[in-house]
Amino acid sequence: MKLNPSIVRRLREARHWSQEQLAAAAGLGLRTVQRVEADGVASRGTRVCLAAALDTDVSAMLDAGPGPGPGPVAAARWQPWMLLVMAGVLVFAAGTTLGAPRVVDYVAILLVSVGMLGRSLAR
């Protein structure tokens, strides 16, 4: 598992520490700290020692790498197909609550189906 070198460096510099000071605080060798800040390679023990010295979690220093997709903010944006699905759900809920004729249920199913088809085609 790789650490993000820029995050490690940023955390170290936020404390105004040199690499030597971080190595001493973490109980590691200077060359180990240099290697982590150069390419992010760190054993489990090194990750734990660095996190403890920098007063953070190991997960905060991990290299995210090329993830499967956009982050949580971008994933929460509304897509056109979502509007169709939500409209179908609302039509179904309103029709059921108000005792509407069965044709309203069919319209709701059609809206949800078209929305899910749009989702499939958007990928």
Tab-separated table of C-alpha atoms in Angstrom:
chain	number	residue	atom	x	y	z
A	1	MET	CA	0.000	0.000	0.000
A	2	LYS	CA	1.410	3.355	-1.036
A	3	LEU	CA	1.270	6.626	0.795
A	4	ASN	CA	0.722	9.886	-1.027
A	5	PRO	CA	4.163	11.560	-0.873
A	6	SER	CA	2.780	15.100	-1.184
A	7	ILE	CA	0.408	14.564	1.753
A	8	VAL	CA	3.232	13.237	3.945
A	9	ARG	CA	5.429	16.177	2.947
A	10	ARG	CA	2.597	18.670	3.559
A	11	LEU	CA	1.916	17.236	7.036
A	12	ARG	CA	5.620	17.386	7.876
A	13	GLU	CA	6.005	20.946	6.624
A	14	ALA	CA	2.881	22.053	8.520
A	15	ARG	CA	4.795	21.233	11.696
A	16	HIS	CA	7.874	23.028	10.378
A	17	TRP	CA	9.866	19.802	10.687
A	18	SER	CA	12.790	18.727	8.593
A	19	GLN	CA	12.942	15.177	7.294
A	20	GLU	CA	15.459	14.451	10.041
A	21	GLN	CA	13.057	15.695	12.715
A	22	LEU	CA	10.211	13.581	11.334
A	23	ALA	CA	12.467	10.530	11.228
A	24	ALA	CA	13.451	11.074	14.872
A	25	ALA	CA	9.847	11.671	15.993
A	26	ALA	CA	8.648	8.554	14.179
A	27	GLY	CA	11.582	6.379	15.237
A	28	LEU	CA	12.565	5.791	11.605
A	29	GLY	CA	15.684	6.286	9.584
A	30	LEU	CA	16.204	9.409	7.524
A	31	ARG	CA	16.455	7.342	4.342
A	32	THR	CA	13.043	5.794	5.072
A	33	VAL	CA	11.401	9.215	5.347
A	34	GLN	CA	13.157	10.328	2.159
A	35	ARG	CA	11.911	7.238	0.310
A	36	VAL	CA	8.340	7.772	1.504
A	37	GLU	CA	8.376	11.412	0.399
A	38	ALA	CA	9.963	10.492	-2.925
A	39	ASP	CA	7.782	7.582	-4.054
A	40	GLY	CA	5.314	6.741	-1.273
A	41	VAL	CA	6.653	3.236	-0.611
A	42	ALA	CA	6.182	2.324	3.054
A	43	SER	CA	5.738	-0.856	5.042
A	44	ARG	CA	2.839	-1.203	7.435
A	45	GLY	CA	5.052	-0.399	10.399
A	46	THR	CA	6.437	2.692	8.704
A	47	ARG	CA	2.920	3.913	7.900
A	48	VAL	CA	1.828	3.482	11.517
A	49	CYS	CA	4.936	5.236	12.877
A	50	LEU	CA	4.536	8.175	10.491
A	51	ALA	CA	0.837	8.532	11.283
A	52	ALA	CA	1.564	8.554	15.017
A	53	ALA	CA	4.346	11.121	14.675
A	54	LEU	CA	2.225	13.355	12.439
A	55	ASP	CA	-0.843	12.913	14.678
A	56	THR	CA	-3.103	11.642	11.897
A	57	ASP	CA	-4.675	8.446	10.625
A	58	VAL	CA	-2.917	6.230	8.117
A	59	SER	CA	-5.940	6.533	5.829
A	60	ALA	CA	-5.374	10.302	5.617
A	61	MET	CA	-1.968	9.681	4.022
A	62	LEU	CA	-2.945	6.974	1.545
A	63	ASP	CA	-2.461	7.420	-2.162
A	64	ALA	CA	-5.924	7.396	-3.715
A	65	GLY	CA	-4.488	6.626	-7.146
A	66	PRO	CA	-6.692	6.493	-10.210
A	67	GLY	CA	-9.943	5.572	-8.492
A	68	PRO	CA	-13.042	4.044	-10.041
A	69	GLY	CA	-14.669	7.383	-10.670
A	70	PRO	CA	-15.423	10.859	-9.431
A	71	GLY	CA	-15.440	11.731	-5.777
A	72	PRO	CA	-18.533	11.918	-3.594
A	73	VAL	CA	-19.363	15.518	-4.538
A	74	ALA	CA	-19.365	14.817	-8.274
A	75	ALA	CA	-21.269	11.560	-7.798
A	76	ALA	CA	-24.083	13.391	-5.998
A	77	ARG	CA	-24.925	15.608	-8.975
A	78	TRP	CA	-28.276	14.976	-10.576
A	79	GLN	CA	-28.254	13.190	-13.889
A	80	PRO	CA	-31.134	13.392	-16.398
A	81	TRP	CA	-32.068	9.724	-15.941
A	82	MET	CA	-32.461	10.293	-12.187
A	83	LEU	CA	-35.260	12.782	-12.820
A	84	LEU	CA	-37.253	10.186	-14.758
A	85	VAL	CA	-36.795	7.573	-12.047
A	86	MET	CA	-37.779	10.007	-9.300
A	87	ALA	CA	-40.804	11.161	-11.307
A	88	GLY	CA	-41.878	7.533	-11.683
A	89	VAL	CA	-41.516	6.886	-7.981
A	90	LEU	CA	-43.497	10.022	-7.131
A	91	VAL	CA	-46.253	9.178	-9.604
A	92	PHE	CA	-46.505	5.686	-8.152
A	93	ALA	CA	-46.593	6.985	-4.560
A	94	ALA	CA	-49.190	9.632	-5.355
A	95	GLY	CA	-51.305	7.186	-7.348
A	96	THR	CA	-51.242	4.614	-4.571
A	97	THR	CA	-52.016	7.165	-1.872
A	98	LEU	CA	-54.869	8.785	-3.795
A	99	GLY	CA	-56.348	5.538	-5.105
A	100	ALA	CA	-55.779	6.480	-8.745
A	101	PRO	CA	-56.668	4.088	-11.571
A	102	ARG	CA	-54.238	1.348	-12.538
A	103	VAL	CA	-53.116	3.277	-15.630
A	104	VAL	CA	-51.229	5.668	-13.307
A	105	ASP	CA	-49.158	2.700	-12.071
A	106	TYR	CA	-48.311	1.857	-15.681
A	107	VAL	CA	-47.170	5.437	-16.297
A	108	ALA	CA	-44.959	5.216	-13.195
A	109	ILE	CA	-43.451	1.930	-14.406
A	110	LEU	CA	-42.821	3.485	-17.817
A	111	LEU	CA	-41.044	6.507	-16.286
A	112	VAL	CA	-38.815	4.338	-14.099
A	113	SER	CA	-38.052	2.006	-17.018
A	114	VAL	CA	-37.084	4.832	-19.366
A	115	GLY	CA	-34.947	6.372	-16.627
A	116	MET	CA	-33.089	3.121	-16.003
A	117	LEU	CA	-32.605	2.657	-19.742
A	118	GLY	CA	-31.130	6.137	-19.863
A	119	ARG	CA	-28.789	5.209	-17.034
A	120	SER	CA	-27.614	2.136	-18.914
A	121	LEU	CA	-26.988	4.147	-22.071
A	122	ALA	CA	-25.155	6.895	-20.154
A	123	ARG	CA	-22.416	4.509	-19.051
